PDB file of C-alpha atoms in Angstrom:
ATOM      1  CA  UNK A  39      -7.941   3.107  21.224  1.00 43.00           C
ATOM      2  CA  UNK A  40      -4.972   5.463  21.512  1.00 47.00           C
ATOM      3  CA  UNK A  41      -5.502   8.518  18.891  1.00 51.00           C
ATOM      4  CA  UNK A  42      -2.731  10.614  17.929  1.00 54.00           C
ATOM      5  CA  UNK A  43      -3.425  14.345  17.497  1.00 74.00           C
ATOM      6  CA  UNK A  44      -2.031  14.228  13.872  1.00 91.00           C
ATOM      7  CA  UNK A  45      -2.092  10.926  12.551  1.00 92.00           C
ATOM      8  CA  UNK A  46      -0.968  12.001   9.197  1.00 95.00           C
ATOM      9  CA  UNK A  47       2.182  13.958  10.645  1.00 96.00           C
ATOM     10  CA  UNK A  48       2.865  10.620  12.007  1.00 94.00           C
ATOM     11  CA  UNK A  49       2.743   8.507   9.128  1.00 95.00           C
ATOM     12  CA  UNK A  50       4.696  11.224   7.579  1.00 96.00           C
ATOM     13  CA  UNK A  51       7.530  11.184  10.494  1.00 96.00           C
ATOM     14  CA  UNK A  52       7.450   7.129   9.835  1.00 95.00           C
ATOM     15  CA  UNK A  53       8.476   7.693   5.950  1.00 96.00           C
ATOM     16  CA  UNK A  54      11.315  10.247   7.018  1.00 95.00           C
ATOM     17  CA  UNK A  55      13.970   8.308   6.695  1.00 97.00           C
ATOM     18  CA  UNK A  56      17.384   9.139   8.752  1.00 97.00           C
ATOM     19  CA  UNK A  57      20.384   8.876   6.043  1.00 97.00           C
ATOM     20  CA  UNK A  58      23.153   7.271   8.400  1.00 97.00           C
ATOM     21  CA  UNK A  59      25.580   6.699   5.519  1.00 96.00           C
ATOM     22  CA  UNK A  60      25.826   8.114   1.503  1.00 96.00           C
ATOM     23  CA  UNK A  61      23.425   5.205   0.456  1.00 98.00           C
ATOM     24  CA  UNK A  62      22.266   3.640   3.769  1.00 98.00           C
ATOM     25  CA  UNK A  63      19.026   4.571   6.011  1.00 98.00           C
ATOM     26  CA  UNK A  64      17.193   3.988   8.567  1.00 98.00           C
ATOM     27  CA  UNK A  65      13.489   3.954   9.565  1.00 97.00           C
ATOM     28  CA  UNK A  66      11.362   3.398  12.482  1.00 94.00           C
ATOM     29  CA  UNK A  67       9.076   0.472  12.856  1.00 87.00           C
ATOM     30  CA  UNK A  68       5.194   0.652  13.835  1.00 77.00           C
ATOM     31  CA  UNK A  69       3.458  -2.611  14.915  1.00 67.00           C
ATOM     32  CA  UNK A  70       0.393  -3.152  12.620  1.00 63.00           C
ATOM     33  CA  UNK A  71      -2.903  -5.285  13.367  1.00 63.00           C
ATOM     34  CA  UNK A  72      -0.935  -8.270  13.168  1.00 65.00           C
ATOM     35  CA  UNK A  73       2.357  -8.798  15.546  1.00 71.00           C
ATOM     36  CA  UNK A  74       4.591  -7.712  12.471  1.00 84.00           C
ATOM     37  CA  UNK A  75       5.392  -4.925  10.836  1.00 91.00           C
ATOM     38  CA  UNK A  76       2.749  -3.295   8.226  1.00 91.00           C
ATOM     39  CA  UNK A  77       4.108  -4.479   4.565  1.00 93.00           C
ATOM     40  CA  UNK A  78       2.699  -1.278   2.717  1.00 94.00           C
ATOM     41  CA  UNK A  79       5.091   0.687   5.578  1.00 95.00           C
ATOM     42  CA  UNK A  80       8.180  -1.267   4.648  1.00 97.00           C
ATOM     43  CA  UNK A  81       7.409  -0.878   0.833  1.00 98.00           C
ATOM     44  CA  UNK A  82       7.009   2.799   1.300  1.00 98.00           C
ATOM     45  CA  UNK A  83      10.089   3.386   3.322  1.00 98.00           C
ATOM     46  CA  UNK A  84      12.351   1.295   0.718  1.00 98.00           C
ATOM     47  CA  UNK A  85      10.586   3.562  -1.998  1.00 98.00           C
ATOM     48  CA  UNK A  86      11.893   6.812  -0.396  1.00 98.00           C
ATOM     49  CA  UNK A  87      15.449   5.356   0.245  1.00 98.00           C
ATOM     50  CA  UNK A  88      15.513   4.770  -3.252  1.00 98.00           C
ATOM     51  CA  UNK A  89      14.199   7.916  -4.248  1.00 98.00           C
ATOM     52  CA  UNK A  90      16.506   9.869  -2.114  1.00 97.00           C
ATOM     53  CA  UNK A  91      19.486   9.093  -4.088  1.00 98.00           C
ATOM     54  CA  UNK A  92      18.030  10.039  -7.556  1.00 97.00           C
ATOM     55  CA  UNK A  93      17.908  12.872  -9.166  1.00 94.00           C
ATOM     56  CA  UNK A  94      14.453  15.068  -8.565  1.00 91.00           C
ATOM     57  CA  UNK A  95      13.781  15.288 -12.437  1.00 93.00           C
ATOM     58  CA  UNK A  96      13.330  11.343 -12.335  1.00 96.00           C
ATOM     59  CA  UNK A  97       9.846  10.243 -11.290  1.00 96.00           C
ATOM     60  CA  UNK A  98       9.594   6.653 -10.018  1.00 97.00           C
ATOM     61  CA  UNK A  99       7.582   4.714 -12.936  1.00 97.00           C
ATOM     62  CA  UNK A 100       7.750   1.093 -11.290  1.00 98.00           C
ATOM     63  CA  UNK A 101       8.571  -0.933  -8.124  1.00 98.00           C
ATOM     64  CA  UNK A 102       8.869  -4.892  -8.088  1.00 98.00           C
ATOM     65  CA  UNK A 103       9.394  -6.112  -4.695  1.00 98.00           C
ATOM     66  CA  UNK A 104       9.522  -9.536  -2.202  1.00 98.00           C
ATOM     67  CA  UNK A 105       8.758  -9.764   1.652  1.00 97.00           C
ATOM     68  CA  UNK A 106      11.371 -12.068   2.941  1.00 97.00           C
ATOM     69  CA  UNK A 107      10.761 -12.204   6.707  1.00 95.00           C
ATOM     70  CA  UNK A 108       8.059 -10.642   9.288  1.00 92.00           C
ATOM     71  CA  UNK A 109       9.395  -7.459  10.383  1.00 93.00           C
ATOM     72  CA  UNK A 110       9.826  -6.782  13.991  1.00 94.00           C
ATOM     73  CA  UNK A 111       7.960  -3.770  15.031  1.00 92.00           C
ATOM     74  CA  UNK A 112      10.304  -3.139  17.992  1.00 91.00           C
ATOM     75  CA  UNK A 113      13.419  -2.783  16.295  1.00 95.00           C
ATOM     76  CA  UNK A 114      14.354  -0.044  13.426  1.00 96.00           C
ATOM     77  CA  UNK A 115      14.993  -1.226  10.156  1.00 97.00           C
ATOM     78  CA  UNK A 116      18.260  -0.351   7.705  1.00 98.00           C
ATOM     79  CA  UNK A 117      17.940   0.157   3.982  1.00 98.00           C
ATOM     80  CA  UNK A 118      20.648  -0.216   1.845  1.00 98.00           C
ATOM     81  CA  UNK A 119      20.257   0.968  -1.446  1.00 98.00           C
ATOM     82  CA  UNK A 120      22.437  -0.012  -4.463  1.00 98.00           C
ATOM     83  CA  UNK A 121      22.859   2.258  -7.637  1.00 98.00           C
ATOM     84  CA  UNK A 122      22.451  -0.184 -10.052  1.00 97.00           C
ATOM     85  CA  UNK A 123      21.991   2.025 -13.223  1.00 97.00           C
ATOM     86  CA  UNK A 124      21.957   5.991 -13.760  1.00 96.00           C
ATOM     87  CA  UNK A 125      21.033   6.445 -17.604  1.00 96.00           C
ATOM     88  CA  UNK A 126      20.159   8.903 -19.766  1.00 94.00           C
ATOM     89  CA  UNK A 127      16.570   8.584 -19.217  1.00 96.00           C
ATOM     90  CA  UNK A 128      16.018   5.874 -16.574  1.00 97.00           C
ATOM     91  CA  UNK A 129      17.457   5.311 -13.439  1.00 98.00           C
ATOM     92  CA  UNK A 130      17.623   1.807 -11.277  1.00 98.00           C
ATOM     93  CA  UNK A 131      17.696   1.389  -7.465  1.00 98.00           C
ATOM     94  CA  UNK A 132      18.261  -1.774  -5.648  1.00 98.00           C
ATOM     95  CA  UNK A 133      17.154  -1.641  -1.640  1.00 98.00           C
ATOM     96  CA  UNK A 134      17.181  -4.464   0.760  1.00 98.00           C
ATOM     97  CA  UNK A 135      15.745  -3.968   4.128  1.00 98.00           C
ATOM     98  CA  UNK A 136      17.393  -5.647   7.083  1.00 98.00           C
ATOM     99  CA  UNK A 137      16.570  -6.281  10.771  1.00 97.00           C
ATOM    100  CA  UNK A 138      18.737  -8.079  13.172  1.00 96.00           C
ATOM    101  CA  UNK A 139      21.235  -8.714  10.597  1.00 96.00           C
ATOM    102  CA  UNK A 140      18.884 -10.230   8.374  1.00 97.00           C
ATOM    103  CA  UNK A 141      16.966  -9.300   4.935  1.00 98.00           C
ATOM    104  CA  UNK A 142      13.223  -8.850   5.261  1.00 98.00           C
ATOM    105  CA  UNK A 143      12.403  -7.271   2.010  1.00 98.00           C
ATOM    106  CA  UNK A 144      13.561  -6.374  -1.119  1.00 98.00           C
ATOM    107  CA  UNK A 145      12.839  -3.772  -3.781  1.00 98.00           C
ATOM    108  CA  UNK A 146      13.693  -2.789  -6.830  1.00 98.00           C
ATOM    109  CA  UNK A 147      12.629   0.574  -8.108  1.00 98.00           C
ATOM    110  CA  UNK A 148      12.773   2.499 -11.750  1.00 98.00           C
ATOM    111  CA  UNK A 149      12.955   6.164 -12.176  1.00 98.00           C
ATOM    112  CA  UNK A 150      12.709   7.876 -15.599  1.00 97.00           C
ATOM    113  CA  UNK A 151      12.755  11.460 -16.669  1.00 96.00           C
ATOM    114  CA  UNK A 152       9.321  12.859 -18.041  1.00 93.00           C
ATOM    115  CA  UNK A 153       8.859  12.475 -21.760  1.00 93.00           C
ATOM    116  CA  UNK A 154       5.982  12.665 -24.002  1.00 93.00           C
ATOM    117  CA  UNK A 155       4.541   9.665 -25.897  1.00 94.00           C
ATOM    118  CA  UNK A 156       1.461   6.981 -27.199  1.00 96.00           C
ATOM    119  CA  UNK A 157      -1.641   7.888 -24.943  1.00 96.00           C
ATOM    120  CA  UNK A 158      -3.813   5.340 -23.865  1.00 97.00           C
ATOM    121  CA  UNK A 159      -5.645   3.403 -20.886  1.00 97.00           C
ATOM    122  CA  UNK A 160      -8.333   1.566 -19.855  1.00 97.00           C
ATOM    123  CA  UNK A 161     -11.713   3.136 -18.753  1.00 97.00           C
ATOM    124  CA  UNK A 162     -12.430   4.063 -15.091  1.00 98.00           C
ATOM    125  CA  UNK A 163     -14.987   1.809 -13.611  1.00 98.00           C
ATOM    126  CA  UNK A 164     -18.262   2.790 -12.333  1.00 98.00           C
ATOM    127  CA  UNK A 165     -17.969   3.850  -8.641  1.00 98.00           C
ATOM    128  CA  UNK A 166     -20.223   6.264  -5.955  1.00 98.00           C
ATOM    129  CA  UNK A 167     -19.038   9.573  -5.036  1.00 98.00           C
ATOM    130  CA  UNK A 168     -16.674   8.996  -2.315  1.00 98.00           C
ATOM    131  CA  UNK A 169     -18.483  11.646   0.146  1.00 97.00           C
ATOM    132  CA  UNK A 170     -21.194   9.724  -0.052  1.00 97.00           C
ATOM    133  CA  UNK A 171     -19.818   7.130   1.947  1.00 97.00           C
ATOM    134  CA  UNK A 172     -19.247   6.104   5.408  1.00 94.00           C
ATOM    135  CA  UNK A 173     -15.754   7.108   6.563  1.00 92.00           C
ATOM    136  CA  UNK A 174     -14.008   3.820   8.786  1.00 86.00           C
ATOM    137  CA  UNK A 175     -14.824   5.571  12.046  1.00 86.00           C
ATOM    138  CA  UNK A 176     -18.391   5.317  10.814  1.00 90.00           C
ATOM    139  CA  UNK A 177     -18.443   2.061   9.280  1.00 87.00           C
ATOM    140  CA  UNK A 178     -16.238  -0.091  11.324  1.00 81.00           C
ATOM    141  CA  UNK A 179     -18.061  -0.457  14.666  1.00 82.00           C
ATOM    142  CA  UNK A 180     -21.123  -1.660  12.924  1.00 82.00           C
ATOM    143  CA  UNK A 181     -19.175  -4.948  12.953  1.00 76.00           C
ATOM    144  CA  UNK A 182     -17.697  -4.861  16.179  1.00 72.00           C
ATOM    145  CA  UNK A 183     -19.145  -8.360  16.869  1.00 71.00           C
ATOM    146  CA  UNK A 184     -17.815 -10.160  14.162  1.00 64.00           C
ATOM    147  CA  UNK A 185     -14.091 -10.616  15.106  1.00 59.00           C
ATOM    148  CA  UNK A 186     -13.212 -12.670  17.807  1.00 60.00           C
ATOM    149  CA  UNK A 187     -10.808 -10.371  19.228  1.00 63.00           C
ATOM    150  CA  UNK A 188     -13.128  -7.211  20.430  1.00 64.00           C
ATOM    151  CA  UNK A 189     -10.509  -4.846  19.848  1.00 69.00           C
ATOM    152  CA  UNK A 190      -9.921  -5.558  16.381  1.00 70.00           C
ATOM    153  CA  UNK A 191     -12.378  -2.989  15.424  1.00 74.00           C
ATOM    154  CA  UNK A 192     -10.210  -0.341  17.445  1.00 75.00           C
ATOM    155  CA  UNK A 193      -7.066  -1.645  16.208  1.00 74.00           C
ATOM    156  CA  UNK A 194      -8.261  -1.196  12.298  1.00 77.00           C
ATOM    157  CA  UNK A 195      -9.689   2.511  13.200  1.00 78.00           C
ATOM    158  CA  UNK A 196      -6.371   3.388  14.551  1.00 80.00           C
ATOM    159  CA  UNK A 197      -4.241   1.691  11.787  1.00 77.00           C
ATOM    160  CA  UNK A 198      -6.457   4.308   9.259  1.00 82.00           C
ATOM    161  CA  UNK A 199      -6.138   7.260  10.760  1.00 89.00           C
ATOM    162  CA  UNK A 200      -4.023   8.736   8.718  1.00 93.00           C
ATOM    163  CA  UNK A 201      -5.603   8.107   5.522  1.00 95.00           C
ATOM    164  CA  UNK A 202      -9.628   8.303   4.655  1.00 96.00           C
ATOM    165  CA  UNK A 203     -10.537   5.153   3.441  1.00 95.00           C
ATOM    166  CA  UNK A 204     -13.854   4.322   2.177  1.00 96.00           C
ATOM    167  CA  UNK A 205     -15.531   1.416   0.834  1.00 95.00           C
ATOM    168  CA  UNK A 206     -18.206   0.834  -1.678  1.00 96.00           C
ATOM    169  CA  UNK A 207     -19.222  -2.174  -0.796  1.00 93.00           C
ATOM    170  CA  UNK A 208     -18.757  -4.141   2.594  1.00 87.00           C
ATOM    171  CA  UNK A 209     -15.632  -5.435   3.587  1.00 86.00           C
ATOM    172  CA  UNK A 210     -14.713  -9.063   4.016  1.00 85.00           C
ATOM    173  CA  UNK A 211     -15.323  -9.556   7.757  1.00 78.00           C
ATOM    174  CA  UNK A 212     -19.324  -8.229   7.301  1.00 79.00           C
ATOM    175  CA  UNK A 213     -20.598 -10.994   5.543  1.00 80.00           C
ATOM    176  CA  UNK A 214     -18.200 -14.039   6.872  1.00 80.00           C
ATOM    177  CA  UNK A 215     -19.532 -17.211   5.244  1.00 82.00           C
ATOM    178  CA  UNK A 216     -21.108 -15.410   1.985  1.00 86.00           C
ATOM    179  CA  UNK A 217     -18.979 -15.988  -1.134  1.00 91.00           C
ATOM    180  CA  UNK A 218     -19.161 -12.990  -3.707  1.00 91.00           C
ATOM    181  CA  UNK A 219     -17.452 -11.701  -6.627  1.00 94.00           C
ATOM    182  CA  UNK A 220     -13.744 -11.654  -6.054  1.00 95.00           C
ATOM    183  CA  UNK A 221     -13.693  -7.771  -6.521  1.00 96.00           C
ATOM    184  CA  UNK A 222     -13.976  -4.997  -4.303  1.00 96.00           C
ATOM    185  CA  UNK A 223     -13.436  -1.138  -4.671  1.00 97.00           C
ATOM    186  CA  UNK A 224     -12.376   1.567  -1.886  1.00 97.00           C
ATOM    187  CA  UNK A 225     -11.743   5.026  -2.442  1.00 98.00           C
ATOM    188  CA  UNK A 226      -9.132   6.671  -0.276  1.00 98.00           C
ATOM    189  CA  UNK A 227      -6.988  10.094   0.377  1.00 98.00           C
ATOM    190  CA  UNK A 228      -4.764  11.265   3.194  1.00 97.00           C
ATOM    191  CA  UNK A 229      -6.470  13.048   6.441  1.00 96.00           C
ATOM    192  CA  UNK A 230      -4.554  15.977   5.092  1.00 96.00           C
ATOM    193  CA  UNK A 231      -2.577  17.884   2.613  1.00 97.00           C
ATOM    194  CA  UNK A 232       0.485  16.884   1.733  1.00 97.00           C
ATOM    195  CA  UNK A 233       3.770  18.795   0.383  1.00 96.00           C
ATOM    196  CA  UNK A 234       4.011  19.449  -3.392  1.00 96.00           C
ATOM    197  CA  UNK A 235       6.567  16.338  -3.623  1.00 96.00           C
ATOM    198  CA  UNK A 236       5.574  13.686  -6.270  1.00 96.00           C
ATOM    199  CA  UNK A 237       7.749  10.889  -4.621  1.00 96.00           C
ATOM    200  CA  UNK A 238       6.056  11.654  -1.263  1.00 97.00           C
ATOM    201  CA  UNK A 239       2.723  11.055  -2.882  1.00 98.00           C
ATOM    202  CA  UNK A 240       3.975   7.930  -4.699  1.00 98.00           C
ATOM    203  CA  UNK A 241       5.319   6.699  -1.491  1.00 98.00           C
ATOM    204  CA  UNK A 242       1.803   7.402   0.081  1.00 98.00           C
ATOM    205  CA  UNK A 243       0.029   5.336  -2.359  1.00 98.00           C
ATOM    206  CA  UNK A 244       2.403   2.440  -1.840  1.00 98.00           C
ATOM    207  CA  UNK A 245       1.674   2.761   1.411  1.00 97.00           C
ATOM    208  CA  UNK A 246      -1.937   2.410   1.098  1.00 97.00           C
ATOM    209  CA  UNK A 247      -1.796  -0.305  -1.689  1.00 97.00           C
ATOM    210  CA  UNK A 248      -1.475  -2.855   1.175  1.00 94.00           C
ATOM    211  CA  UNK A 249      -4.358  -2.581   3.161  1.00 92.00           C
ATOM    212  CA  UNK A 250      -7.139  -3.987   1.381  1.00 93.00           C
ATOM    213  CA  UNK A 251      -5.475  -5.366  -2.148  1.00 94.00           C
ATOM    214  CA  UNK A 252      -5.938  -9.213  -0.750  1.00 93.00           C
ATOM    215  CA  UNK A 253      -9.895  -8.630   0.129  1.00 92.00           C
ATOM    216  CA  UNK A 254     -10.819  -9.636  -3.411  1.00 93.00           C
ATOM    217  CA  UNK A 255      -9.384 -13.273  -2.592  1.00 94.00           C
ATOM    218  CA  UNK A 256     -11.680 -13.620   0.597  1.00 93.00           C
ATOM    219  CA  UNK A 257     -14.614 -12.291  -0.725  1.00 93.00           C
ATOM    220  CA  UNK A 258     -14.404 -15.372  -3.480  1.00 93.00           C
ATOM    221  CA  UNK A 259     -14.256 -17.873  -0.423  1.00 92.00           C
ATOM    222  CA  UNK A 260     -16.704 -16.276   2.155  1.00 89.00           C
ATOM    223  CA  UNK A 261     -13.833 -15.478   4.408  1.00 88.00           C
ATOM    224  CA  UNK A 262     -13.437 -12.614   7.005  1.00 79.00           C
ATOM    225  CA  UNK A 263      -9.671 -12.422   6.781  1.00 81.00           C
ATOM    226  CA  UNK A 264      -6.846 -11.451   9.248  1.00 74.00           C
ATOM    227  CA  UNK A 265      -9.201  -9.478  11.629  1.00 71.00           C
ATOM    228  CA  UNK A 266     -11.604 -12.127  12.083  1.00 74.00           C
ATOM    229  CA  UNK A 267      -9.145 -14.878  12.270  1.00 77.00           C
ATOM    230  CA  UNK A 268     -10.378 -17.534   9.709  1.00 83.00           C
ATOM    231  CA  UNK A 269      -7.201 -17.509   7.484  1.00 86.00           C
ATOM    232  CA  UNK A 270      -3.765 -16.636   7.961  1.00 85.00           C
ATOM    233  CA  UNK A 271      -1.148 -15.195   5.565  1.00 86.00           C
ATOM    234  CA  UNK A 272       1.198 -12.662   4.797  1.00 88.00           C
ATOM    235  CA  UNK A 273       2.213 -10.730   1.490  1.00 93.00           C
ATOM    236  CA  UNK A 274       4.871 -12.406  -0.835  1.00 96.00           C
ATOM    237  CA  UNK A 275       5.518  -9.585  -3.330  1.00 97.00           C
ATOM    238  CA  UNK A 276       4.292  -6.497  -4.597  1.00 98.00           C
ATOM    239  CA  UNK A 277       4.547  -4.441  -7.629  1.00 98.00           C
ATOM    240  CA  UNK A 278       3.285  -1.081  -8.965  1.00 98.00           C
ATOM    241  CA  UNK A 279       3.444   0.640 -11.988  1.00 98.00           C
ATOM    242  CA  UNK A 280       3.105   4.671 -12.039  1.00 98.00           C
ATOM    243  CA  UNK A 281       1.386   5.532 -15.434  1.00 98.00           C
ATOM    244  CA  UNK A 282       0.047   9.355 -14.565  1.00 97.00           C
ATOM    245  CA  UNK A 283       0.613  12.091 -12.254  1.00 96.00           C
ATOM    246  CA  UNK A 284      -1.648  11.915  -9.016  1.00 98.00           C
ATOM    247  CA  UNK A 285      -2.029  13.471  -5.544  1.00 98.00           C
ATOM    248  CA  UNK A 286      -2.474  11.003  -2.474  1.00 98.00           C
ATOM    249  CA  UNK A 287      -4.135  13.750  -0.779  1.00 98.00           C
ATOM    250  CA  UNK A 288      -7.125  13.853  -3.300  1.00 98.00           C
ATOM    251  CA  UNK A 289      -9.494  10.920  -3.707  1.00 98.00           C
ATOM    252  CA  UNK A 290      -8.214   8.085  -5.451  1.00 98.00           C
ATOM    253  CA  UNK A 291     -10.222   4.923  -6.463  1.00 98.00           C
ATOM    254  CA  UNK A 292      -8.738   1.679  -5.658  1.00 98.00           C
ATOM    255  CA  UNK A 293     -10.421  -0.895  -8.128  1.00 98.00           C
ATOM    256  CA  UNK A 294      -9.325  -4.558  -6.882  1.00 98.00           C
ATOM    257  CA  UNK A 295      -9.897  -8.110  -8.241  1.00 97.00           C
ATOM    258  CA  UNK A 296      -8.428 -11.499  -7.722  1.00 97.00           C
ATOM    259  CA  UNK A 297      -8.017 -14.049 -10.875  1.00 97.00           C
ATOM    260  CA  UNK A 298      -6.576 -16.549  -8.932  1.00 97.00           C
ATOM    261  CA  UNK A 299      -5.958 -18.226  -5.738  1.00 95.00           C
ATOM    262  CA  UNK A 300      -4.367 -21.697  -5.794  1.00 95.00           C
ATOM    263  CA  UNK A 301      -1.470 -23.757  -3.682  1.00 94.00           C
ATOM    264  CA  UNK A 302      -2.271 -21.344  -0.400  1.00 93.00           C
ATOM    265  CA  UNK A 303      -1.627 -18.300  -2.466  1.00 96.00           C
ATOM    266  CA  UNK A 304      -4.069 -15.705  -3.751  1.00 96.00           C
ATOM    267  CA  UNK A 305      -3.362 -12.971  -6.360  1.00 98.00           C
ATOM    268  CA  UNK A 306      -4.756  -9.705  -6.235  1.00 97.00           C
ATOM    269  CA  UNK A 307      -4.687  -6.995  -9.066  1.00 98.00           C
ATOM    270  CA  UNK A 308      -5.750  -3.597  -9.366  1.00 98.00           C
ATOM    271  CA  UNK A 309      -5.703  -0.379 -10.988  1.00 98.00           C
ATOM    272  CA  UNK A 310      -5.790   2.870  -9.293  1.00 98.00           C
ATOM    273  CA  UNK A 311      -8.056   6.063 -10.682  1.00 98.00           C
ATOM    274  CA  UNK A 312      -7.703   9.701 -10.155  1.00 98.00           C
ATOM    275  CA  UNK A 313     -11.503  11.206  -9.481  1.00 98.00           C
ATOM    276  CA  UNK A 314     -11.542  12.803 -12.810  1.00 98.00           C
ATOM    277  CA  UNK A 315     -11.038   9.305 -14.526  1.00 98.00           C
ATOM    278  CA  UNK A 316      -6.964   9.193 -15.107  1.00 98.00           C
ATOM    279  CA  UNK A 317      -5.221   5.680 -14.990  1.00 98.00           C
ATOM    280  CA  UNK A 318      -2.530   6.497 -12.232  1.00 98.00           C
ATOM    281  CA  UNK A 319      -1.436   3.185 -10.754  1.00 98.00           C
ATOM    282  CA  UNK A 320      -1.535  -0.571 -11.701  1.00 98.00           C
ATOM    283  CA  UNK A 321      -0.769  -2.721  -8.739  1.00 98.00           C
ATOM    284  CA  UNK A 322      -0.270  -6.521  -8.276  1.00 98.00           C
ATOM    285  CA  UNK A 323       0.573  -8.663  -5.330  1.00 98.00           C
ATOM    286  CA  UNK A 324       0.894 -12.570  -4.410  1.00 98.00           C
ATOM    287  CA  UNK A 325      -0.177 -13.492  -0.636  1.00 95.00           C
ATOM    288  CA  UNK A 326       0.154 -16.350   1.555  1.00 94.00           C
ATOM    289  CA  UNK A 327      -3.795 -17.453   2.179  1.00 92.00           C
ATOM    290  CA  UNK A 328      -4.323 -20.594   4.191  1.00 91.00           C
ATOM    291  CA  UNK A 329      -7.166 -21.763   6.321  1.00 87.00           C
ATOM    292  CA  UNK A 330      -6.185 -22.380   9.808  1.00 84.00           C
ATOM    293  CA  UNK A 331      -5.763 -25.965  10.884  1.00 78.00           C
ATOM    294  CA  UNK A 332      -8.295 -26.678  13.405  1.00 64.00           C
TER     295      UNK A 332
END
């Protein structure tokens, strides 16, 4: 396993795009557990590109995106930003990510100046204290015999070095063949402190949000997922709404469920809460989830 001396710094470097024109940015690529660019990376980089064209007093409040093609981890990604609208309260941006002359990802994001208004939220569900749960490095080796590829667990741990992600219950690949309630919870925070930049915290949460959201689809059918190889799939679209301020370097509860799977697709929806119970983010994603042909 290739351990970086500072995985969080590496991740922050990955999200620190190079500006090559007024509204054109370039980002590095990185391979994921499967031979394509991790979807959370592309979504986070696209949001970085959008945010860098928006006044600092306007925070991201939503994003809607589509994954169009698999990203090549061996090539850079170019992000072109369209300044769709700059209103008195809201700013809208559209971003297209391109590799090898073809769009691989499309994002629309909206930003808003802070204002006071009506307040209510869904209550935070029960969950154990994250400090009582094992880290990924402590938990994942227990299941090293489950994937057909013995290197999968090492790659899972390596992919999560920058983020302390702790499962409340066992992950899908730990209970292959056992159908469970289509719901899962994880706690997460970055493995280190971040600067006081709201856009950075939003982008880090966007990056992490693609790691486990479709787990609940797998749980409903007793499938272990991409790590085990008993399903194939990919993210199709991803939407997020940012309701309240939060810090990605403090514990966040990711409460996920799947209301439906059909037609070779599975839907995941989730709410992300701060440790003190504030609803920070709502996330919805649909992905291709297929059983491999024998």
